[in-house]
Amino acid sequence: MRLGVLDIGSNTGHLLVVDAHGGAAPLPAYSYKEPLRLAEHLDDKGDVSPTGIAALTAFTAQALVVAEEKGCEEMLSFATSAVRDAGNSEQVLSHVENETGVRIAVLPGEDEARLTFLAVRRWFGWSAGRLAVFDIGGGSLEIAAGSDERPDVAWSLPLGAARLARAEFAAQPDEEQLRQIRRRIRADIARDAGHLLRAGTTHRASATSKTFRSLARICGAAPSADGPLVPRTLPLGELRQWIPKLVAMTPEELAALPGVSPSRTHQIVPGALVAEACMDIFDLSELEICPWALREGVILERIDKLSVNDPS
């Protein structure tokens, strides 16, 4: 079955076309994406701006054309933090539906964490034991853990790299302001850390998302050109050494680093502070980078449902 997965993230709109069937890994066939940056197209009231709505509508219309051209039988559409948290979320989605015919579902933060966990569990398998998963998106941080395919703890925090960049890094913070930002991030994560810590020993800890992949690449992980099967990690010690350097760099210097997109240079420092906080608070010396994330989780859940309905 050929599926189109339309992922409206806080940074990027991404249509992933995959060939999928039960018992096999989803096979990417085509990718179409645009940097929507919805987390930064918010007005003072927290509403998505007319510019953001227009960009989202145009992208969705074009994604529908691409999905049809690539032979998709079905398109799964969902939006995450930027649309979920917007004050005018329903108006935005209704406008897109009226203009394109596509109804985009809003994923609650807990579902986002749960589906990302499912993807990471399928990637690493049962040998991972009790698994902890961290995902820094544009608008939110998702944390989940468990010993099965469904996590026994899963939650979402408004600590996405784009959200923090907009709220805390509009101007270059001085040393004291940076310390205060770091303290607030850690307090937010630590507030509910007991959900994960009380549930038992973590045997394997993994991270997924563009932010974690970029940080791992900066810290020496293999480039994406080497393929998804190459093991990649983000070591806490390396990240700690890099953070002061990242803070001191200009946008041009950040853009020259391996794995950093020029459009996301302003998100690297806030993302690094969140990543460091996660590893510190949950006592993790490193995180294994998983190439599968939310989109794959959505696909896998859909395949599972198809297999139940058609066991042959």
PDB file of C-alpha atoms in Angstrom, residues 16-293:
ATOM      1  CA  LEU A  16       6.533  11.505   3.141  1.00  0.00           C
ATOM      2  CA  VAL A  17       5.357   8.968   0.568  1.00  0.00           C
ATOM      3  CA  VAL A  18       5.977   5.398   1.704  1.00  0.00           C
ATOM      4  CA  ASP A  19       5.331   1.866   0.525  1.00  0.00           C
ATOM      5  CA  ALA A  20       3.987   0.027   3.544  1.00  0.00           C
ATOM      6  CA  HIS A  21       2.606  -3.383   4.384  1.00  0.00           C
ATOM      7  CA  GLY A  22       2.414  -5.585   7.451  1.00  0.00           C
ATOM      8  CA  GLY A  23       5.602  -7.327   8.506  1.00  0.00           C
ATOM      9  CA  ALA A  24       7.950  -4.961   6.659  1.00  0.00           C
ATOM     10  CA  ALA A  25       9.650  -1.687   7.444  1.00  0.00           C
ATOM     11  CA  PRO A  26       8.017   1.325   5.759  1.00  0.00           C
ATOM     12  CA  LEU A  27       9.981   2.065   2.587  1.00  0.00           C
ATOM     13  CA  PRO A  28      10.324   5.793   1.795  1.00  0.00           C
ATOM     14  CA  ALA A  29       9.494   6.443  -1.848  1.00  0.00           C
ATOM     15  CA  TYR A  30       9.395  10.249  -2.069  1.00  0.00           C
ATOM     16  CA  SER A  31       9.760  13.275   0.183  1.00  0.00           C
ATOM     17  CA  TYR A  32       8.373  16.775  -0.262  1.00  0.00           C
ATOM     18  CA  LYS A  33       8.909  19.425   2.386  1.00  0.00           C
ATOM     19  CA  GLU A  34       8.926  23.174   2.976  1.00  0.00           C
ATOM     20  CA  PRO A  35      10.189  25.267   5.937  1.00  0.00           C
ATOM     21  CA  LEU A  36       6.842  26.634   7.218  1.00  0.00           C
ATOM     22  CA  ARG A  37       8.265  27.779  10.596  1.00  0.00           C
ATOM     23  CA  LEU A  38       4.797  28.004  12.125  1.00  0.00           C
ATOM     24  CA  ALA A  39       6.237  28.292  15.643  1.00  0.00           C
ATOM     25  CA  GLU A  40       7.652  31.632  14.541  1.00  0.00           C
ATOM     26  CA  HIS A  41       4.510  32.779  12.696  1.00  0.00           C
ATOM     27  CA  LEU A  42       2.632  33.484  15.919  1.00  0.00           C
ATOM     28  CA  ASP A  43       1.322  36.894  16.900  1.00  0.00           C
ATOM     29  CA  ASP A  44       1.331  38.415  20.367  1.00  0.00           C
ATOM     30  CA  LYS A  45      -1.878  36.538  21.263  1.00  0.00           C
ATOM     31  CA  GLY A  46      -0.389  33.180  20.292  1.00  0.00           C
ATOM     32  CA  ASP A  47      -2.441  32.890  17.090  1.00  0.00           C
ATOM     33  CA  VAL A  48      -0.995  31.673  13.799  1.00  0.00           C
ATOM     34  CA  SER A  49      -0.562  34.787  11.660  1.00  0.00           C
ATOM     35  CA  PRO A  50      -2.219  35.279   8.240  1.00  0.00           C
ATOM     36  CA  THR A  51       1.219  34.709   6.691  1.00  0.00           C
ATOM     37  CA  GLY A  52       1.532  31.373   8.509  1.00  0.00           C
ATOM     38  CA  ILE A  53      -1.997  30.323   7.522  1.00  0.00           C
ATOM     39  CA  ALA A  54      -1.330  31.172   3.876  1.00  0.00           C
ATOM     40  CA  ALA A  55       1.945  29.219   3.888  1.00  0.00           C
ATOM     41  CA  LEU A  56       0.302  26.176   5.498  1.00  0.00           C
ATOM     42  CA  THR A  57      -2.621  26.256   3.057  1.00  0.00           C
ATOM     43  CA  ALA A  58      -0.375  26.540   0.006  1.00  0.00           C
ATOM     44  CA  PHE A  59       1.862  23.718   1.218  1.00  0.00           C
ATOM     45  CA  THR A  60      -1.092  21.439   1.944  1.00  0.00           C
ATOM     46  CA  ALA A  61      -2.578  22.053  -1.509  1.00  0.00           C
ATOM     47  CA  GLN A  62       0.723  21.234  -3.192  1.00  0.00           C
ATOM     48  CA  ALA A  63       1.263  18.186  -0.965  1.00  0.00           C
ATOM     49  CA  LEU A  64      -2.124  16.871  -2.110  1.00  0.00           C
ATOM     50  CA  VAL A  65      -1.049  17.241  -5.731  1.00  0.00           C
ATOM     51  CA  VAL A  66       2.240  15.434  -5.022  1.00  0.00           C
ATOM     52  CA  ALA A  67       0.460  12.608  -3.183  1.00  0.00           C
ATOM     53  CA  GLU A  68      -1.889  12.089  -6.119  1.00  0.00           C
ATOM     54  CA  GLU A  69       0.961  12.172  -8.628  1.00  0.00           C
ATOM     55  CA  LYS A  70       2.896   9.571  -6.621  1.00  0.00           C
ATOM     56  CA  GLY A  71      -0.087   7.217  -6.471  1.00  0.00           C
ATOM     57  CA  CYS A  72      -0.947   7.432  -2.779  1.00  0.00           C
ATOM     58  CA  GLU A  73      -4.056   5.450  -1.870  1.00  0.00           C
ATOM     59  CA  GLU A  74      -4.452   7.279   1.400  1.00  0.00           C
ATOM     60  CA  MET A  75      -3.035  10.388   3.057  1.00  0.00           C
ATOM     61  CA  LEU A  76      -2.591  10.577   6.822  1.00  0.00           C
ATOM     62  CA  SER A  77      -2.466  14.220   7.913  1.00  0.00           C
ATOM     63  CA  PHE A  78      -1.545  15.549  11.331  1.00  0.00           C
ATOM     64  CA  ALA A  79      -0.261  18.694  13.032  1.00  0.00           C
ATOM     65  CA  THR A  80       1.818  18.996  16.176  1.00  0.00           C
ATOM     66  CA  SER A  81       2.699  21.673  18.704  1.00  0.00           C
ATOM     67  CA  ALA A  82       2.526  24.948  16.744  1.00  0.00           C
ATOM     68  CA  VAL A  83      -1.020  24.329  15.510  1.00  0.00           C
ATOM     69  CA  ARG A  84      -2.057  22.419  18.644  1.00  0.00           C
ATOM     70  CA  ASP A  85      -1.166  25.310  20.950  1.00  0.00           C
ATOM     71  CA  ALA A  86      -2.309  28.168  18.725  1.00  0.00           C
ATOM     72  CA  GLY A  87      -5.248  30.191  20.016  1.00  0.00           C
ATOM     73  CA  ASN A  88      -6.875  30.054  16.575  1.00  0.00           C
ATOM     74  CA  SER A  89      -6.109  26.383  15.915  1.00  0.00           C
ATOM     75  CA  GLU A  90      -9.649  25.486  14.821  1.00  0.00           C
ATOM     76  CA  GLN A  91      -9.891  28.474  12.481  1.00  0.00           C
ATOM     77  CA  VAL A  92      -6.549  27.552  10.904  1.00  0.00           C
ATOM     78  CA  LEU A  93      -7.595  23.943  10.303  1.00  0.00           C
ATOM     79  CA  SER A  94     -11.022  24.948   8.978  1.00  0.00           C
ATOM     80  CA  HIS A  95      -9.428  27.400   6.546  1.00  0.00           C
ATOM     81  CA  VAL A  96      -7.047  24.727   5.244  1.00  0.00           C
ATOM     82  CA  GLU A  97      -9.913  22.251   4.879  1.00  0.00           C
ATOM     83  CA  ASN A  98     -12.139  24.761   3.054  1.00  0.00           C
ATOM     84  CA  GLU A  99      -9.345  25.644   0.633  1.00  0.00           C
ATOM     85  CA  THR A 100      -7.876  22.187   0.011  1.00  0.00           C
ATOM     86  CA  GLY A 101     -10.381  19.573   1.183  1.00  0.00           C
ATOM     87  CA  VAL A 102      -7.758  18.150   3.563  1.00  0.00           C
ATOM     88  CA  ARG A 103      -8.723  17.881   7.230  1.00  0.00           C
ATOM     89  CA  ILE A 104      -5.561  17.904   9.319  1.00  0.00           C
ATOM     90  CA  ALA A 105      -5.871  16.137  12.661  1.00  0.00           C
ATOM     91  CA  VAL A 106      -4.192  17.672  15.704  1.00  0.00           C
ATOM     92  CA  LEU A 107      -2.087  15.211  17.684  1.00  0.00           C
ATOM     93  CA  PRO A 108      -2.214  15.707  21.453  1.00  0.00           C
ATOM     94  CA  GLY A 109       1.251  15.917  22.984  1.00  0.00           C
ATOM     95  CA  GLU A 110       0.879  12.573  24.744  1.00  0.00           C
ATOM     96  CA  ASP A 111      -0.039  10.870  21.450  1.00  0.00           C
ATOM     97  CA  GLU A 112       2.957  12.480  19.784  1.00  0.00           C
ATOM     98  CA  ALA A 113       5.203  10.995  22.480  1.00  0.00           C
ATOM     99  CA  ARG A 114       3.444   7.617  22.267  1.00  0.00           C
ATOM    100  CA  LEU A 115       3.734   7.291  18.477  1.00  0.00           C
ATOM    101  CA  THR A 116       7.360   8.396  18.483  1.00  0.00           C
ATOM    102  CA  PHE A 117       8.032   5.771  21.143  1.00  0.00           C
ATOM    103  CA  LEU A 118       6.369   3.095  18.971  1.00  0.00           C
ATOM    104  CA  ALA A 119       8.686   3.972  16.063  1.00  0.00           C
ATOM    105  CA  VAL A 120      11.810   3.843  18.222  1.00  0.00           C
ATOM    106  CA  ARG A 121      10.730   0.568  19.832  1.00  0.00           C
ATOM    107  CA  ARG A 122      10.230  -1.038  16.417  1.00  0.00           C
ATOM    108  CA  TRP A 123      13.620   0.252  15.268  1.00  0.00           C
ATOM    109  CA  PHE A 124      15.613  -1.091  18.233  1.00  0.00           C
ATOM    110  CA  GLY A 125      13.394  -4.096  19.004  1.00  0.00           C
ATOM    111  CA  TRP A 126      12.697  -5.960  22.218  1.00  0.00           C
ATOM    112  CA  SER A 127      16.378  -6.347  23.031  1.00  0.00           C
ATOM    113  CA  ALA A 128      16.386  -2.681  24.049  1.00  0.00           C
ATOM    114  CA  GLY A 129      14.626  -3.658  27.278  1.00  0.00           C
ATOM    115  CA  ARG A 130      13.058  -0.737  29.105  1.00  0.00           C
ATOM    116  CA  LEU A 131      13.386   2.119  26.622  1.00  0.00           C
ATOM    117  CA  ALA A 132      13.390   5.877  27.184  1.00  0.00           C
ATOM    118  CA  VAL A 133      12.784   8.188  24.214  1.00  0.00           C
ATOM    119  CA  PHE A 134      13.345  11.941  23.885  1.00  0.00           C
ATOM    120  CA  ASP A 135      12.222  14.084  20.949  1.00  0.00           C
ATOM    121  CA  ILE A 136      12.933  17.817  20.652  1.00  0.00           C
ATOM    122  CA  GLY A 137      10.640  19.305  18.036  1.00  0.00           C
ATOM    123  CA  GLY A 138      10.139  22.901  17.020  1.00  0.00           C
ATOM    124  CA  GLY A 139       7.399  23.554  19.551  1.00  0.00           C
ATOM    125  CA  SER A 140       7.665  20.842  22.179  1.00  0.00           C
ATOM    126  CA  LEU A 141       9.756  18.211  23.900  1.00  0.00           C
ATOM    127  CA  GLU A 142       8.291  14.719  24.087  1.00  0.00           C
ATOM    128  CA  ILE A 143       9.424  12.142  26.659  1.00  0.00           C
ATOM    129  CA  ALA A 144       8.240   8.535  26.845  1.00  0.00           C
ATOM    130  CA  ALA A 145       9.425   5.298  28.420  1.00  0.00           C
ATOM    131  CA  GLY A 146       8.343   1.709  28.785  1.00  0.00           C
ATOM    132  CA  SER A 147       9.105  -1.957  28.317  1.00  0.00           C
ATOM    133  CA  ASP A 148       6.400  -2.668  25.723  1.00  0.00           C
ATOM    134  CA  GLU A 149       5.306  -1.103  22.428  1.00  0.00           C
ATOM    135  CA  ARG A 150       3.085   1.334  24.277  1.00  0.00           C
ATOM    136  CA  PRO A 151       4.973   3.490  26.784  1.00  0.00           C
ATOM    137  CA  ASP A 152       3.838   3.381  30.369  1.00  0.00           C
ATOM    138  CA  VAL A 153       4.770   7.065  30.732  1.00  0.00           C
ATOM    139  CA  ALA A 154       4.494   9.700  28.012  1.00  0.00           C
ATOM    140  CA  TRP A 155       4.268  13.459  28.239  1.00  0.00           C
ATOM    141  CA  SER A 156       4.935  16.653  26.315  1.00  0.00           C
ATOM    142  CA  LEU A 157       6.493  19.941  27.421  1.00  0.00           C
ATOM    143  CA  PRO A 158       6.535  23.340  25.642  1.00  0.00           C
ATOM    144  CA  LEU A 159      10.318  23.215  25.253  1.00  0.00           C
ATOM    145  CA  GLY A 160      10.735  22.989  21.490  1.00  0.00           C
ATOM    146  CA  ALA A 161      13.824  24.555  19.930  1.00  0.00           C
ATOM    147  CA  ALA A 162      11.899  27.037  17.762  1.00  0.00           C
ATOM    148  CA  ARG A 163       9.575  28.040  20.595  1.00  0.00           C
ATOM    149  CA  LEU A 164      12.523  28.712  22.919  1.00  0.00           C
ATOM    150  CA  ALA A 165      14.420  30.558  20.196  1.00  0.00           C
ATOM    151  CA  ARG A 166      11.452  32.877  19.675  1.00  0.00           C
ATOM    152  CA  ALA A 167      10.690  33.402  23.366  1.00  0.00           C
ATOM    153  CA  GLU A 168      14.175  33.510  24.902  1.00  0.00           C
ATOM    154  CA  PHE A 169      16.725  34.177  22.158  1.00  0.00           C
ATOM    155  CA  ALA A 170      15.214  37.027  20.125  1.00  0.00           C
ATOM    156  CA  ALA A 171      18.265  38.957  21.313  1.00  0.00           C
ATOM    157  CA  GLN A 172      21.579  37.421  22.333  1.00  0.00           C
ATOM    158  CA  PRO A 173      21.262  36.691  26.084  1.00  0.00           C
ATOM    159  CA  ASP A 174      24.092  37.669  28.381  1.00  0.00           C
ATOM    160  CA  GLU A 175      25.665  35.191  30.784  1.00  0.00           C
ATOM    161  CA  GLU A 176      23.163  35.787  33.583  1.00  0.00           C
ATOM    162  CA  GLN A 177      20.161  35.586  31.240  1.00  0.00           C
ATOM    163  CA  LEU A 178      21.515  32.348  29.785  1.00  0.00           C
ATOM    164  CA  ARG A 179      21.845  30.903  33.280  1.00  0.00           C
ATOM    165  CA  GLN A 180      18.217  31.829  34.017  1.00  0.00           C
ATOM    166  CA  ILE A 181      17.004  30.231  30.757  1.00  0.00           C
ATOM    167  CA  ARG A 182      18.960  27.080  31.555  1.00  0.00           C
ATOM    168  CA  ARG A 183      17.483  26.966  35.060  1.00  0.00           C
ATOM    169  CA  ARG A 184      13.895  27.346  33.767  1.00  0.00           C
ATOM    170  CA  ILE A 185      14.374  24.572  31.208  1.00  0.00           C
ATOM    171  CA  ARG A 186      15.689  22.203  33.865  1.00  0.00           C
ATOM    172  CA  ALA A 187      12.932  23.041  36.332  1.00  0.00           C
ATOM    173  CA  ASP A 188      10.269  22.329  33.674  1.00  0.00           C
ATOM    174  CA  ILE A 189      11.781  18.941  32.803  1.00  0.00           C
ATOM    175  CA  ALA A 190      12.500  17.949  36.404  1.00  0.00           C
ATOM    176  CA  ARG A 191       8.950  18.750  37.547  1.00  0.00           C
ATOM    177  CA  ASP A 192       7.589  15.484  36.123  1.00  0.00           C
ATOM    178  CA  ALA A 193      10.831  13.504  35.895  1.00  0.00           C
ATOM    179  CA  GLY A 194       9.606  11.132  38.583  1.00  0.00           C
ATOM    180  CA  HIS A 195       7.087   9.681  36.102  1.00  0.00           C
ATOM    181  CA  LEU A 196      10.005   8.033  34.314  1.00  0.00           C
ATOM    182  CA  LEU A 197      12.446   7.551  37.172  1.00  0.00           C
ATOM    183  CA  ARG A 198      10.026   5.777  39.512  1.00  0.00           C
ATOM    184  CA  ALA A 199       8.975   3.228  36.891  1.00  0.00           C
ATOM    185  CA  GLY A 200      12.257   1.307  36.847  1.00  0.00           C
ATOM    186  CA  THR A 201      15.725   1.107  35.354  1.00  0.00           C
ATOM    187  CA  THR A 202      16.176   2.381  31.808  1.00  0.00           C
ATOM    188  CA  HIS A 203      18.151  -0.114  29.734  1.00  0.00           C
ATOM    189  CA  ARG A 204      18.422   2.021  26.604  1.00  0.00           C
ATOM    190  CA  ALA A 205      17.910   5.736  25.997  1.00  0.00           C
ATOM    191  CA  SER A 206      17.284   7.123  22.535  1.00  0.00           C
ATOM    192  CA  ALA A 207      16.726  10.483  20.898  1.00  0.00           C
ATOM    193  CA  THR A 208      15.079  11.385  17.648  1.00  0.00           C
ATOM    194  CA  SER A 209      14.369  14.546  15.637  1.00  0.00           C
ATOM    195  CA  LYS A 210      16.337  16.994  13.545  1.00  0.00           C
ATOM    196  CA  THR A 211      17.621  18.850  16.614  1.00  0.00           C
ATOM    197  CA  PHE A 212      19.154  15.756  18.198  1.00  0.00           C
ATOM    198  CA  ARG A 213      20.554  14.589  14.850  1.00  0.00           C
ATOM    199  CA  SER A 214      22.213  17.966  14.282  1.00  0.00           C
ATOM    200  CA  LEU A 215      23.725  18.000  17.772  1.00  0.00           C
ATOM    201  CA  ALA A 216      25.027  14.455  17.330  1.00  0.00           C
ATOM    202  CA  ARG A 217      26.591  15.415  14.004  1.00  0.00           C
ATOM    203  CA  ILE A 218      28.274  18.451  15.600  1.00  0.00           C
ATOM    204  CA  CYS A 219      29.652  16.132  18.277  1.00  0.00           C
ATOM    205  CA  GLY A 220      31.163  13.789  15.711  1.00  0.00           C
ATOM    206  CA  ALA A 221      28.424  11.376  14.608  1.00  0.00           C
ATOM    207  CA  ALA A 222      28.478  10.004  11.070  1.00  0.00           C
ATOM    208  CA  PRO A 223      26.836  12.131   8.352  1.00  0.00           C
ATOM    209  CA  SER A 224      23.378  11.227   7.045  1.00  0.00           C
ATOM    210  CA  ALA A 225      24.965  10.231   3.727  1.00  0.00           C
ATOM    211  CA  ASP A 226      26.372   7.135   5.466  1.00  0.00           C
ATOM    212  CA  GLY A 227      22.833   5.768   5.771  1.00  0.00           C
ATOM    213  CA  PRO A 228      20.388   5.071   8.604  1.00  0.00           C
ATOM    214  CA  LEU A 229      21.972   1.808   9.758  1.00  0.00           C
ATOM    215  CA  VAL A 230      25.195   3.427  11.005  1.00  0.00           C
ATOM    216  CA  PRO A 231      25.071   3.740  14.839  1.00  0.00           C
ATOM    217  CA  ARG A 232      25.056   7.341  16.035  1.00  0.00           C
ATOM    218  CA  THR A 233      25.163   8.734  19.566  1.00  0.00           C
ATOM    219  CA  LEU A 234      25.062  12.073  21.322  1.00  0.00           C
ATOM    220  CA  PRO A 235      27.532  11.914  24.256  1.00  0.00           C
ATOM    221  CA  LEU A 236      26.826  14.240  27.181  1.00  0.00           C
ATOM    222  CA  GLY A 237      30.517  15.004  27.703  1.00  0.00           C
ATOM    223  CA  GLU A 238      30.979  16.149  24.104  1.00  0.00           C
ATOM    224  CA  LEU A 239      27.783  18.206  24.182  1.00  0.00           C
ATOM    225  CA  ARG A 240      28.873  20.003  27.367  1.00  0.00           C
ATOM    226  CA  GLN A 241      32.139  20.972  25.719  1.00  0.00           C
ATOM    227  CA  TRP A 242      30.330  22.276  22.653  1.00  0.00           C
ATOM    228  CA  ILE A 243      27.649  24.406  24.314  1.00  0.00           C
ATOM    229  CA  PRO A 244      29.908  27.364  25.275  1.00  0.00           C
ATOM    230  CA  LYS A 245      31.342  27.308  21.751  1.00  0.00           C
ATOM    231  CA  LEU A 246      27.864  27.304  20.201  1.00  0.00           C
ATOM    232  CA  VAL A 247      26.761  30.209  22.392  1.00  0.00           C
ATOM    233  CA  ALA A 248      29.732  32.270  21.206  1.00  0.00           C
ATOM    234  CA  MET A 249      29.251  31.543  17.485  1.00  0.00           C
ATOM    235  CA  THR A 250      27.672  33.839  14.914  1.00  0.00           C
ATOM    236  CA  PRO A 251      24.783  32.529  12.757  1.00  0.00           C
ATOM    237  CA  GLU A 252      27.246  32.185   9.875  1.00  0.00           C
ATOM    238  CA  GLU A 253      29.614  30.109  11.984  1.00  0.00           C
ATOM    239  CA  LEU A 254      26.756  27.917  13.195  1.00  0.00           C
ATOM    240  CA  ALA A 255      25.551  27.367   9.637  1.00  0.00           C
ATOM    241  CA  ALA A 256      29.026  26.152   8.678  1.00  0.00           C
ATOM    242  CA  LEU A 257      28.883  23.334  11.239  1.00  0.00           C
ATOM    243  CA  PRO A 258      28.162  19.824   9.951  1.00  0.00           C
ATOM    244  CA  GLY A 259      24.507  18.856  10.128  1.00  0.00           C
ATOM    245  CA  VAL A 260      23.176  22.385  10.753  1.00  0.00           C
ATOM    246  CA  SER A 261      20.636  23.860   8.334  1.00  0.00           C
ATOM    247  CA  PRO A 262      21.093  27.608   7.759  1.00  0.00           C
ATOM    248  CA  SER A 263      17.395  28.143   8.544  1.00  0.00           C
ATOM    249  CA  ARG A 264      17.803  26.520  11.985  1.00  0.00           C
ATOM    250  CA  THR A 265      20.962  28.153  13.308  1.00  0.00           C
ATOM    251  CA  HIS A 266      18.950  30.144  15.872  1.00  0.00           C
ATOM    252  CA  GLN A 267      17.550  26.882  17.281  1.00  0.00           C
ATOM    253  CA  ILE A 268      20.853  25.117  17.936  1.00  0.00           C
ATOM    254  CA  VAL A 269      21.666  26.690  21.315  1.00  0.00           C
ATOM    255  CA  PRO A 270      18.163  26.302  22.835  1.00  0.00           C
ATOM    256  CA  GLY A 271      18.023  22.748  21.485  1.00  0.00           C
ATOM    257  CA  ALA A 272      21.426  21.975  23.006  1.00  0.00           C
ATOM    258  CA  LEU A 273      20.313  23.308  26.403  1.00  0.00           C
ATOM    259  CA  VAL A 274      17.230  21.072  26.359  1.00  0.00           C
ATOM    260  CA  ALA A 275      19.243  18.027  25.275  1.00  0.00           C
ATOM    261  CA  GLU A 276      21.831  18.593  27.992  1.00  0.00           C
ATOM    262  CA  ALA A 277      19.098  19.025  30.594  1.00  0.00           C
ATOM    263  CA  CYS A 278      17.406  15.758  29.588  1.00  0.00           C
ATOM    264  CA  MET A 279      20.633  13.802  29.928  1.00  0.00           C
ATOM    265  CA  ASP A 280      21.567  15.440  33.227  1.00  0.00           C
ATOM    266  CA  ILE A 281      18.174  15.063  34.887  1.00  0.00           C
ATOM    267  CA  PHE A 282      17.730  11.433  33.832  1.00  0.00           C
ATOM    268  CA  ASP A 283      21.405  10.579  34.505  1.00  0.00           C
ATOM    269  CA  LEU A 284      22.221   9.533  30.917  1.00  0.00           C
ATOM    270  CA  SER A 285      25.801   9.633  29.649  1.00  0.00           C
ATOM    271  CA  GLU A 286      24.672   9.429  26.023  1.00  0.00           C
ATOM    272  CA  LEU A 287      21.633   9.101  23.787  1.00  0.00           C
ATOM    273  CA  GLU A 288      21.431   6.763  20.809  1.00  0.00           C
ATOM    274  CA  ILE A 289      20.061   8.508  17.746  1.00  0.00           C
ATOM    275  CA  CYS A 290      17.123   6.735  16.099  1.00  0.00           C
ATOM    276  CA  PRO A 291      16.375   7.527  12.436  1.00  0.00           C
ATOM    277  CA  TRP A 292      12.678   6.736  12.917  1.00  0.00           C
ATOM    278  CA  ALA A 293      10.397   9.225  14.629  1.00  0.00           C
TER     279      ALA A 293
END
